[in-house]
Structures are given as structure tokens and as C-alpha cells.
Amino acid sequence: MVIYFSKSGQQSLDFSNQFSHFKRFHLYKISRGNISILYQKKNKRRDQRLLSTTLCSAALCDKKMVAFGKYLQRKQIDEWRGYYINYKLMKKKVKQYAEQIQGGSQHPRHVLKDFSRMLDTQIETTVLFMLEQQGLLAGRLAILRETHDAILEQPDISKIVELRESYRDVGRDLLQLLKFVELNAIGLRKILKKFDKRFGYRFADYYVKTRANHPYSQLQQVFKHVGVGAVVGAISRNLHELQENEGSFYSIYDQPVLPLQDPVVEAIKTAVDKLTHSTNFLNFLAQHALIMQDELVTPSEDAIDERAYHFNSLLLNLGNTFLYMVNTYIIVPTADDYSMSLGAAATVCGVVIGSMAIAQVFSSVYFSAWSNKSYFKPLVFSSIALFIGNLMYALAYDANSIALLLLGRVCCGLGSARAVNRRYISDCVPLRIRMQASAGFVSASALGMACGPALAGLLQIKFKFYKFTFNQSTLPGWVMAVAWLFYLVWLCISFKEPLRDTEDEEKTNPNETTSMTDRVESSRVEEGLRKPLLITSGINPEDEEDCNESEESQEDSHKPANSFRSAYQLLTPSVKVQLLIYFMLKYAMEILLSESSVITSYYFSWSTSSVAIFLACLGLTVLPINILVGSYISNMFEDRQILLTSEIIVFFGILFSFNLFVPYTVPQYVISGLVMFVAAEVLEGVNLSLLSRVMSSRLSKGTYNGGLLSTEAGTLARVVADVTITLGGYLGRGHLLNATLLPSLVICIGSIVATCCTYNSLY
């Protein structure tokens, strides 16, 4: 079988080997404007679906795997070609620098100076052109303003329509300018990253810091798009004034949130939001959720996101996150009493709490894989597993069975669908609100963490109904079982499964000869088929170097990891250190939370309500701390500075928690615990922010993604911490505190040393 296609002229490719399994397909003729497919009517639907999938994959492969240099050339506006960052030239210079340094003909200091001068020149050219274009847009708006004032004095419908279209034309030109700035910003980040990777320097951090913070910074124009807001405001205000409001014209400043915006204005705002890279609270929380996204996202991909998005489904995912966190921490204040009532030691609470985390280590993997095929079914399974697990937890008291208690917690852990929740936000939420959804994921987790212990503190009642006992130990199980039952009903009624390509194909009629044409003319495939699937000849030698360079292809590859082994091979030393830090902070936090009821009852004779209040107060600090760090601290200091400082504060918090003085006082325990917990929360946000930047883009999708790896690291830390509490109980309750804090201190010291060793690679 032969596939013919043309982009500008005629080319042909023989795909006989790739498509040899299609016995009945004869000829495919693919041109830039149309697609014609010839095949017999007896073709099986499986063959049609397989071919469509293959063509789609090939088209997307061409788009995704292409080197950034070619992507930049393809996206450039011809009239503006001389004002883009010359990415190919700078990449060649980097290669020349490497050869010169290796040959000893150039000193590294001279290389840095020359490269800085070249970057400054490139940025200056881009910025001056951008300012010139902004001035032209402003001049056009001033002329339109004069026409606008004249029309308001003598209204004319035809002139109003013409004027609105003129404003839209200015908006479309502004949109092109924003895309121009975005391509240059991405090119700048990529060439800086390539330079550092080639020479092992941390030049990117130095360059951005010195240029961005200078009072005459041109770099701010690229990354902060200064002046664009004024043009957007003028277009938006004037378009709104020209709307028919029965003679009443309201300003956008009188109505900041407009119910209906002009499509051009919405497109501009979307482009501005996408271009914004400054740190803010929502961005900080989104990185906290470790939901990564690609820099180069095409409009077709965003359109697919829009079709897949369903608000109630997103709300159900956030509800699942909230309920699971409540379920995790609601038993913490009473786990020791429950264990003792069943004849076990109080320190067995570590196993009771940790058994849920043990099961989550395995459930995260199969839920992540399951989400490749469905989102609804994993959530249903999660709800049922958690409903059954909480029932078993509640019934263990009357059955007087510690085994049933542990089995119930394991069943709850098997229902952990956090990997599905993350994946849904990453794959099915549009780019324009993905950051808010990610922030909602973190906020739901934090709120659940605070509500769990607080709810346990309210369940201080005891009664019997038939043969079932309801008390402070069993009520958390009963309450959560009812909550998950209601959630399951809500899920079945409101959740909408996002449409997938395979589902769309199965709905087509196999007897229709036009069904294949309809499918390949869908928005996603059409864009890919308009480009060559493979180019085997006619390549410029310079372009061949751009495509074949292993470093670039590996960096731009979007092929997801397909196993833990392949995912591990993508982990650089910087990523491994960040995962170690994440392990450390989760270990320290789990030690503090899980053993709190045992420690406080032994040293201070606290009641369950007192423990619940203490834990709830700790949980309530999460969002305020994230607001403080995301809105203020991260704008004042580098992430790596905050990271190292937070680790040191965690170290001192752990150190001051040791029982080295007699008597052990409440202020010492509360203050040291609060300091350690707050520092760990700050550390978690910055840690995941850095992790999302240093992690390979191949870990942003697929089953074995970055979110799964961080979840596994955190879950493993909780398991080890809970086992440590149980083992420490054999030394006696008097030695439990120091026995569990010592490993935390050692791991914290190790993470600080590792951070110092990789400090220059964190930017």
C-alpha cells in the first residue's frame, strides 16, 4: 500500500511495511486541502479504527517530536521573521563554544561574556520590535477612538458594525504579537537550558536574575508583556461600549466581571494567561499538585480539552480528593484507643494508620493505568472500596477483631484514586482553568486534612443500635461509610465520562464508506495530516543536525515512560534529590501526626478532643502558609533558597522536639511541632515547584508520570513512618518519641547535604 501526500508539490512515501496488516486497503491519497481514501466496502471496523489510530499517531508524532528550531520556523510570521530570536544561530554558537573550550582556544569566561552579549542583542531586537508594534496598535486605536466618538454623536448601525470589526482586527493583530512574544520567551528558556546542559554551568539562573531585576530590564518586556494590558483594556472597553444596551453604555470598569465577552477579547486573555510566568498563589498551588503541562500546546489540543471538560465531573474529582483526605486523618486522634480496646498495644496505631498507606502504594499504580481507559469506573471502584473498608473498620469493634480493623484500612487504601484525580485535571481540564483546578486539588486536600481530626473531635458520643456500637472509635468508620455512599450516588448521577478517540470510532457505522473520511477529517487528525508524516529526502544538512541531535530530541520527546524502570532512567540527580526531600518531609509530618495521640496522652494526659483540636489547627495552617509563600515569599527569594532554608527549619523543629529535658512540657511539644509542620508545608510547595521544572517532560503524561512518582515517594514515607512508630513501641512509650524522631533527624540531615550538592542545578 502506498500513501501519497503533498505539502508544496508532490512527494510520495511507501508505508507498505507499516500497514501490511491492512489486507483490504488499497490506496490513500492525502493532499494539503483534501483527503480521499479508496477501499472496499467489506473492510472490517477493526481495520478502520486501527488505521485511523495509526494515522493520528503518525501525525501527532510529527508534530510532537519535531525539534524546537523547526517548530519556531514553522510558526513564524513571514513579515516578522527577522525579529524572532535566532535559535538556530545560538545553538550553533553553543556548539562552537564547546569545541573552542575543548580545544583550549577560548577561555570559559570569554564564552560567558560573548554568549551574554549575543543574548542581550537578540532580546533587544525582539523587544524593540514588540514596542514598535504596540505603538502601531496604539495609533490605530487612537484613530478608531475618533471615529468611535463621532458615531456616538450620530449612531449608525452599519458604521457601528464596521467599527466593531475594526477593533476586532486590532485584537487579532495583538493576538499575533502575543504569540510572537511567547515563541521568543520559550526559545530563550530553551537555549539557556541547552547552554547549561552542555557546559554544566548555572548561567541561566544568573542571566535571568541579573537582567530581570535591572531597572532598565528588557527581559521584563518578554516575560511580563509590559504594556499589553493597556491595549487589551482599550479594545475590551470600546467593544463593550459598542454593544447594544438600549442606549445605555456601561464601562468595563463599572462592571469588572462581564457576563459576555467578545471572542477576540477572550482569546487575547487566554493568550496573556498562557504567557504569564510570574509566580503567584494559584501557580504556586498548581505546582504543589504537580500537575504538569507542556509549554508548546496547540489550539487543537486545547479544543479537545474543551470538549472533554465537564464542571460537575471536575467537582466530583475534587470531592473524591477531599473525602479521601478526611478518611485518612479522621481516625488519627482515636486510633490508639481503638487498638487498646481490641487488646493491642497503643503503638499499634502506627500499623492501623499506615495500613491504608501500604495499600495506596499499589493502588496508585493500577488507578493510574486504569485512567488511561476510563475515569468513571475507577472512581466508582474507589467509592465502593472505601464504603466497604469503612464498614469493616466500624464493625471491628463489635467483632473484637484487630485483623478486621486492619483489613478495613487496607481496603480503604485500595480505593485511593488520587492518581485519577490528578490525571483528570491534567488531561480533561482546559488550559484556561487548569491552574485553578490544580489549586482546587491542593486546597481540597488541605481542607480534608484539617476537617478529618476536627470531625473526630465532634464524634465524642456513645450508644448502641441493635448489636452495633457507636462510639468515638467506630463513629469515624460509620460516618465515612455514609459519606462515600452519598458520594457514589452523586457520582453515578452527575459524572460524565470524557469522550475518547476510540469511543468516537466505535460509534461510527462500519457499512458507511465515508466514515473513515469523517474521522480523519476531525480537527486533530486534519492538522497532523496536512504536514508530512515522514520526510526522508530533501533535508537541509543544517536542519538535519537540528532534528537528529540526541540531546534535543530527548529533551523535546513527548513519549511517556511505560514502566517504573523507564521512568527511573529519566530521573536526573536533581530530581532524585527532590524526591528524597519529599520523602523526608512526608516522613517527618507522618511521625508528628500519627503518634500525636500516643505522645500527648502519655506526657500531657490529653483527651481525644484536645488531640483533635491540635491536629485540626495544624491542618488549618496549610492554606494560609501557601498564600504567604505563593504571593510574597516566592517573589522575594529564589525557590532553591526557600527550599534550603525550609529544610534547616525542619531540622531545628525536629531537634527541639526531642525529650532531652525533664519534664517534657506542652509548649515545647506544640511550638516545635508547629515549627516543623509549617516549615514542612512550605518545603512541600517549593519542592514540588522545583520538581515540576527539573523533571523530564516525558513524565508529564502516561501511567508512570511525575505525579505518580511523587505520590509513591510520599506514600512510601508514610508507610515507613507508621512502621517506625509500631517498632518504637517495643521500647516503651517513654522512649517512643526519641526513637521515632531520630530517623527523621538523620533523613533531614541527608536531604540538606544532598540539596547543597545539587544546589546549582536547581533553577
PDB file of C-alpha atoms in Angstrom, residues 507-706:
ATOM      1  CA  LYS A 507     -19.902   4.785  17.304  1.00  0.00           C
ATOM      2  CA  THR A 508     -19.450   5.087  13.550  1.00  0.00           C
ATOM      3  CA  ASN A 509     -21.312   2.864  11.114  1.00  0.00           C
ATOM      4  CA  PRO A 510     -18.968   0.231   9.653  1.00  0.00           C
ATOM      5  CA  ASN A 511     -21.035  -0.011   6.480  1.00  0.00           C
ATOM      6  CA  GLU A 512     -20.566   3.636   5.568  1.00  0.00           C
ATOM      7  CA  THR A 513     -17.740   4.146   3.099  1.00  0.00           C
ATOM      8  CA  THR A 514     -17.417   7.766   4.207  1.00  0.00           C
ATOM      9  CA  SER A 515     -16.908   7.005   7.898  1.00  0.00           C
ATOM     10  CA  MET A 516     -13.146   6.842   7.573  1.00  0.00           C
ATOM     11  CA  THR A 517     -13.024  10.161   5.782  1.00  0.00           C
ATOM     12  CA  ASP A 518     -15.162  11.758   8.501  1.00  0.00           C
ATOM     13  CA  ARG A 519     -12.864  10.507  11.198  1.00  0.00           C
ATOM     14  CA  VAL A 520      -9.592  11.587   9.608  1.00  0.00           C
ATOM     15  CA  GLU A 521     -11.057  14.996   8.872  1.00  0.00           C
ATOM     16  CA  SER A 522     -11.616  15.621  12.580  1.00  0.00           C
ATOM     17  CA  SER A 523      -9.755  18.614  13.923  1.00  0.00           C
ATOM     18  CA  ARG A 524      -6.902  16.720  15.490  1.00  0.00           C
ATOM     19  CA  VAL A 525      -6.053  14.414  12.597  1.00  0.00           C
ATOM     20  CA  GLU A 526      -6.647  17.042   9.949  1.00  0.00           C
ATOM     21  CA  GLU A 527      -3.945  19.284  11.359  1.00  0.00           C
ATOM     22  CA  GLY A 528      -1.488  16.426  11.520  1.00  0.00           C
ATOM     23  CA  LEU A 529      -2.256  15.094   8.019  1.00  0.00           C
ATOM     24  CA  ARG A 530      -1.643  18.482   6.480  1.00  0.00           C
ATOM     25  CA  LYS A 531       2.016  18.022   7.434  1.00  0.00           C
ATOM     26  CA  PRO A 532       4.383  15.346   6.137  1.00  0.00           C
ATOM     27  CA  LEU A 533       4.217  12.151   8.169  1.00  0.00           C
ATOM     28  CA  LEU A 534       7.896  11.492   7.445  1.00  0.00           C
ATOM     29  CA  ILE A 535      10.451  13.328   5.407  1.00  0.00           C
ATOM     30  CA  THR A 536      13.174  11.111   4.044  1.00  0.00           C
ATOM     31  CA  SER A 537      14.745  13.370   1.451  1.00  0.00           C
ATOM     32  CA  GLY A 538      15.377  16.975   0.667  1.00  0.00           C
ATOM     33  CA  ILE A 539      16.543  17.871   4.161  1.00  0.00           C
ATOM     34  CA  ASN A 540      18.959  20.719   4.599  1.00  0.00           C
ATOM     35  CA  PRO A 541      22.112  19.471   6.366  1.00  0.00           C
ATOM     36  CA  GLU A 542      21.697  22.212   8.935  1.00  0.00           C
ATOM     37  CA  ASP A 543      18.131  21.107   9.592  1.00  0.00           C
ATOM     38  CA  GLU A 544      19.263  17.512   9.820  1.00  0.00           C
ATOM     39  CA  GLU A 545      21.565  18.468  12.677  1.00  0.00           C
ATOM     40  CA  ASP A 546      18.641  20.233  14.321  1.00  0.00           C
ATOM     41  CA  CYS A 547      16.452  17.145  14.077  1.00  0.00           C
ATOM     42  CA  ASN A 548      18.956  14.439  14.808  1.00  0.00           C
ATOM     43  CA  GLU A 549      20.780  15.906  17.771  1.00  0.00           C
ATOM     44  CA  SER A 550      20.194  13.383  20.503  1.00  0.00           C
ATOM     45  CA  GLU A 551      20.171  15.911  23.279  1.00  0.00           C
ATOM     46  CA  GLU A 552      17.453  17.992  21.641  1.00  0.00           C
ATOM     47  CA  SER A 553      15.317  15.049  20.578  1.00  0.00           C
ATOM     48  CA  GLN A 554      15.481  13.589  24.050  1.00  0.00           C
ATOM     49  CA  GLU A 555      14.557  16.906  25.565  1.00  0.00           C
ATOM     50  CA  ASP A 556      11.625  17.518  23.230  1.00  0.00           C
ATOM     51  CA  SER A 557      10.365  13.960  23.172  1.00  0.00           C
ATOM     52  CA  HIS A 558       6.836  13.559  24.476  1.00  0.00           C
ATOM     53  CA  LYS A 559       6.787   9.789  24.583  1.00  0.00           C
ATOM     54  CA  PRO A 560       5.673   8.837  28.114  1.00  0.00           C
ATOM     55  CA  ALA A 561       7.529   6.336  30.262  1.00  0.00           C
ATOM     56  CA  ASN A 562       5.934   2.894  30.058  1.00  0.00           C
ATOM     57  CA  SER A 563       7.361   1.314  33.226  1.00  0.00           C
ATOM     58  CA  PHE A 564       8.883   2.209  36.564  1.00  0.00           C
ATOM     59  CA  ARG A 565      12.276   1.275  35.135  1.00  0.00           C
ATOM     60  CA  SER A 566      11.986   3.657  32.184  1.00  0.00           C
ATOM     61  CA  ALA A 567      10.645   6.364  34.498  1.00  0.00           C
ATOM     62  CA  TYR A 568      13.584   5.841  36.858  1.00  0.00           C
ATOM     63  CA  GLN A 569      16.026   6.188  33.964  1.00  0.00           C
ATOM     64  CA  LEU A 570      14.614   9.660  33.323  1.00  0.00           C
ATOM     65  CA  LEU A 571      15.390  10.800  36.861  1.00  0.00           C
ATOM     66  CA  THR A 572      18.369  13.133  36.979  1.00  0.00           C
ATOM     67  CA  PRO A 573      20.313  13.697  40.234  1.00  0.00           C
ATOM     68  CA  SER A 574      18.314  16.886  40.818  1.00  0.00           C
ATOM     69  CA  VAL A 575      15.015  15.000  40.505  1.00  0.00           C
ATOM     70  CA  LYS A 576      16.224  12.239  42.823  1.00  0.00           C
ATOM     71  CA  VAL A 577      17.208  14.795  45.448  1.00  0.00           C
ATOM     72  CA  GLN A 578      13.795  16.458  45.221  1.00  0.00           C
ATOM     73  CA  LEU A 579      12.080  13.089  45.663  1.00  0.00           C
ATOM     74  CA  LEU A 580      14.329  12.440  48.695  1.00  0.00           C
ATOM     75  CA  ILE A 581      13.276  15.779  50.161  1.00  0.00           C
ATOM     76  CA  TYR A 582       9.636  14.919  49.524  1.00  0.00           C
ATOM     77  CA  PHE A 583      10.167  11.571  51.261  1.00  0.00           C
ATOM     78  CA  MET A 584      11.801  13.314  54.222  1.00  0.00           C
ATOM     79  CA  LEU A 585       9.086  15.908  54.767  1.00  0.00           C
ATOM     80  CA  LYS A 586       6.274  13.361  54.437  1.00  0.00           C
ATOM     81  CA  TYR A 587       8.086  11.062  56.881  1.00  0.00           C
ATOM     82  CA  ALA A 588       8.522  13.848  59.431  1.00  0.00           C
ATOM     83  CA  MET A 589       4.908  15.006  59.102  1.00  0.00           C
ATOM     84  CA  GLU A 590       3.549  11.462  59.417  1.00  0.00           C
ATOM     85  CA  ILE A 591       5.594  10.857  62.569  1.00  0.00           C
ATOM     86  CA  LEU A 592       4.220  14.035  64.122  1.00  0.00           C
ATOM     87  CA  LEU A 593       0.588  13.348  63.190  1.00  0.00           C
ATOM     88  CA  SER A 594       0.346   9.584  63.702  1.00  0.00           C
ATOM     89  CA  GLU A 595       1.993   9.413  67.113  1.00  0.00           C
ATOM     90  CA  SER A 596       0.377  12.596  68.441  1.00  0.00           C
ATOM     91  CA  SER A 597      -2.395  10.772  70.312  1.00  0.00           C
ATOM     92  CA  VAL A 598       0.055   8.371  71.982  1.00  0.00           C
ATOM     93  CA  ILE A 599       2.618  11.047  72.889  1.00  0.00           C
ATOM     94  CA  THR A 600       0.130  13.613  74.205  1.00  0.00           C
ATOM     95  CA  SER A 601      -1.802  11.083  76.266  1.00  0.00           C
ATOM     96  CA  TYR A 602       1.424   9.763  77.823  1.00  0.00           C
ATOM     97  CA  TYR A 603       3.130  13.091  78.603  1.00  0.00           C
ATOM     98  CA  PHE A 604       0.190  15.500  78.981  1.00  0.00           C
ATOM     99  CA  SER A 605      -2.880  13.272  79.512  1.00  0.00           C
ATOM    100  CA  TRP A 606      -4.694  14.949  76.635  1.00  0.00           C
ATOM    101  CA  SER A 607      -8.185  13.801  75.739  1.00  0.00           C
ATOM    102  CA  THR A 608      -9.274  12.830  72.254  1.00  0.00           C
ATOM    103  CA  SER A 609     -10.885  16.257  71.786  1.00  0.00           C
ATOM    104  CA  SER A 610      -7.626  18.018  72.689  1.00  0.00           C
ATOM    105  CA  VAL A 611      -5.664  15.924  70.212  1.00  0.00           C
ATOM    106  CA  ALA A 612      -8.305  16.586  67.530  1.00  0.00           C
ATOM    107  CA  ILE A 613      -8.104  20.349  68.098  1.00  0.00           C
ATOM    108  CA  PHE A 614      -4.296  20.288  67.900  1.00  0.00           C
ATOM    109  CA  LEU A 615      -4.305  18.333  64.645  1.00  0.00           C
ATOM    110  CA  ALA A 616      -7.079  20.470  63.137  1.00  0.00           C
ATOM    111  CA  CYS A 617      -5.095  23.628  63.936  1.00  0.00           C
ATOM    112  CA  LEU A 618      -2.078  22.154  62.173  1.00  0.00           C
ATOM    113  CA  GLY A 619      -4.203  21.367  59.124  1.00  0.00           C
ATOM    114  CA  LEU A 620      -5.688  24.853  59.048  1.00  0.00           C
ATOM    115  CA  THR A 621      -2.219  26.365  58.641  1.00  0.00           C
ATOM    116  CA  VAL A 622      -1.770  24.777  55.214  1.00  0.00           C
ATOM    117  CA  LEU A 623      -3.682  27.267  53.047  1.00  0.00           C
ATOM    118  CA  PRO A 624      -2.513  30.449  54.849  1.00  0.00           C
ATOM    119  CA  ILE A 625       1.087  29.294  54.597  1.00  0.00           C
ATOM    120  CA  ASN A 626       0.684  28.565  50.879  1.00  0.00           C
ATOM    121  CA  ILE A 627      -0.847  32.002  50.350  1.00  0.00           C
ATOM    122  CA  LEU A 628       2.067  33.634  52.175  1.00  0.00           C
ATOM    123  CA  VAL A 629       4.694  31.710  50.245  1.00  0.00           C
ATOM    124  CA  GLY A 630       2.969  31.846  46.857  1.00  0.00           C
ATOM    125  CA  SER A 631       2.092  35.545  46.984  1.00  0.00           C
ATOM    126  CA  TYR A 632       5.008  37.078  48.860  1.00  0.00           C
ATOM    127  CA  ILE A 633       7.990  34.949  49.865  1.00  0.00           C
ATOM    128  CA  SER A 634       8.479  33.321  46.445  1.00  0.00           C
ATOM    129  CA  ASN A 635       8.566  36.784  44.856  1.00  0.00           C
ATOM    130  CA  MET A 636      11.337  37.877  47.214  1.00  0.00           C
ATOM    131  CA  PHE A 637      13.618  34.835  47.150  1.00  0.00           C
ATOM    132  CA  GLU A 638      14.618  32.070  44.773  1.00  0.00           C
ATOM    133  CA  ASP A 639      12.876  28.723  45.151  1.00  0.00           C
ATOM    134  CA  ARG A 640      16.115  26.953  45.969  1.00  0.00           C
ATOM    135  CA  GLN A 641      16.851  29.482  48.728  1.00  0.00           C
ATOM    136  CA  ILE A 642      13.423  28.863  50.251  1.00  0.00           C
ATOM    137  CA  LEU A 643      13.979  25.123  49.849  1.00  0.00           C
ATOM    138  CA  LEU A 644      17.258  25.024  51.768  1.00  0.00           C
ATOM    139  CA  THR A 645      16.016  27.420  54.451  1.00  0.00           C
ATOM    140  CA  SER A 646      12.873  25.345  54.998  1.00  0.00           C
ATOM    141  CA  GLU A 647      14.934  22.170  55.341  1.00  0.00           C
ATOM    142  CA  ILE A 648      17.090  23.818  58.004  1.00  0.00           C
ATOM    143  CA  ILE A 649      13.988  24.993  59.903  1.00  0.00           C
ATOM    144  CA  VAL A 650      12.543  21.466  59.709  1.00  0.00           C
ATOM    145  CA  PHE A 651      15.841  20.213  61.144  1.00  0.00           C
ATOM    146  CA  PHE A 652      15.597  22.571  64.119  1.00  0.00           C
ATOM    147  CA  GLY A 653      11.910  21.741  64.596  1.00  0.00           C
ATOM    148  CA  ILE A 654      12.766  18.038  64.819  1.00  0.00           C
ATOM    149  CA  LEU A 655      15.760  18.732  67.081  1.00  0.00           C
ATOM    150  CA  PHE A 656      13.721  20.757  69.588  1.00  0.00           C
ATOM    151  CA  SER A 657      11.043  18.046  69.684  1.00  0.00           C
ATOM    152  CA  PHE A 658      13.374  15.575  71.417  1.00  0.00           C
ATOM    153  CA  ASN A 659      12.676  14.794  75.051  1.00  0.00           C
ATOM    154  CA  LEU A 660      16.034  15.925  76.413  1.00  0.00           C
ATOM    155  CA  PHE A 661      14.723  17.814  79.395  1.00  0.00           C
ATOM    156  CA  VAL A 662      12.578  16.721  82.322  1.00  0.00           C
ATOM    157  CA  PRO A 663       9.735  17.401  82.452  1.00  0.00           C
ATOM    158  CA  TYR A 664       8.627  17.426  78.800  1.00  0.00           C
ATOM    159  CA  THR A 665       6.311  20.439  78.525  1.00  0.00           C
ATOM    160  CA  VAL A 666       3.290  21.250  76.359  1.00  0.00           C
ATOM    161  CA  PRO A 667       4.820  24.494  74.989  1.00  0.00           C
ATOM    162  CA  GLN A 668       7.935  22.607  73.849  1.00  0.00           C
ATOM    163  CA  TYR A 669       5.892  19.950  72.056  1.00  0.00           C
ATOM    164  CA  VAL A 670       3.359  22.333  70.487  1.00  0.00           C
ATOM    165  CA  ILE A 671       5.852  25.003  69.362  1.00  0.00           C
ATOM    166  CA  SER A 672       8.424  22.566  67.992  1.00  0.00           C
ATOM    167  CA  GLY A 673       5.688  20.560  66.258  1.00  0.00           C
ATOM    168  CA  LEU A 674       4.140  23.691  64.768  1.00  0.00           C
ATOM    169  CA  VAL A 675       7.510  24.983  63.547  1.00  0.00           C
ATOM    170  CA  MET A 676       8.354  21.644  61.966  1.00  0.00           C
ATOM    171  CA  PHE A 677       4.921  21.214  60.356  1.00  0.00           C
ATOM    172  CA  VAL A 678       4.749  24.743  58.926  1.00  0.00           C
ATOM    173  CA  ALA A 679       8.304  24.518  57.568  1.00  0.00           C
ATOM    174  CA  ALA A 680       7.471  21.140  56.018  1.00  0.00           C
ATOM    175  CA  GLU A 681       4.409  22.650  54.333  1.00  0.00           C
ATOM    176  CA  VAL A 682       6.491  25.476  52.883  1.00  0.00           C
ATOM    177  CA  LEU A 683       9.080  22.924  51.841  1.00  0.00           C
ATOM    178  CA  GLU A 684       6.482  20.738  50.125  1.00  0.00           C
ATOM    179  CA  GLY A 685       5.192  23.534  47.906  1.00  0.00           C
ATOM    180  CA  VAL A 686       8.651  24.724  46.854  1.00  0.00           C
ATOM    181  CA  ASN A 687       9.881  21.149  46.470  1.00  0.00           C
ATOM    182  CA  LEU A 688       7.087  20.204  44.062  1.00  0.00           C
ATOM    183  CA  SER A 689       7.503  23.502  42.231  1.00  0.00           C
ATOM    184  CA  LEU A 690      11.164  22.716  41.584  1.00  0.00           C
ATOM    185  CA  LEU A 691      10.338  19.095  40.821  1.00  0.00           C
ATOM    186  CA  SER A 692       7.905  20.124  38.082  1.00  0.00           C
ATOM    187  CA  ARG A 693      10.664  22.184  36.465  1.00  0.00           C
ATOM    188  CA  VAL A 694      13.602  19.788  36.642  1.00  0.00           C
ATOM    189  CA  MET A 695      11.584  16.689  35.738  1.00  0.00           C
ATOM    190  CA  SER A 696      11.591  15.415  32.165  1.00  0.00           C
ATOM    191  CA  SER A 697       8.601  16.341  30.009  1.00  0.00           C
ATOM    192  CA  ARG A 698       8.173  12.622  29.290  1.00  0.00           C
ATOM    193  CA  LEU A 699       6.949  12.258  32.875  1.00  0.00           C
ATOM    194  CA  SER A 700       4.079  14.696  32.364  1.00  0.00           C
ATOM    195  CA  LYS A 701       1.841  12.087  30.711  1.00  0.00           C
ATOM    196  CA  GLY A 702       1.135   8.388  30.776  1.00  0.00           C
ATOM    197  CA  THR A 703       0.734   5.885  33.586  1.00  0.00           C
ATOM    198  CA  TYR A 704       4.163   6.379  35.156  1.00  0.00           C
ATOM    199  CA  ASN A 705       4.017  10.158  35.372  1.00  0.00           C
ATOM    200  CA  GLY A 706       5.632  12.627  37.749  1.00  0.00           C
TER     201      GLY A 706
END
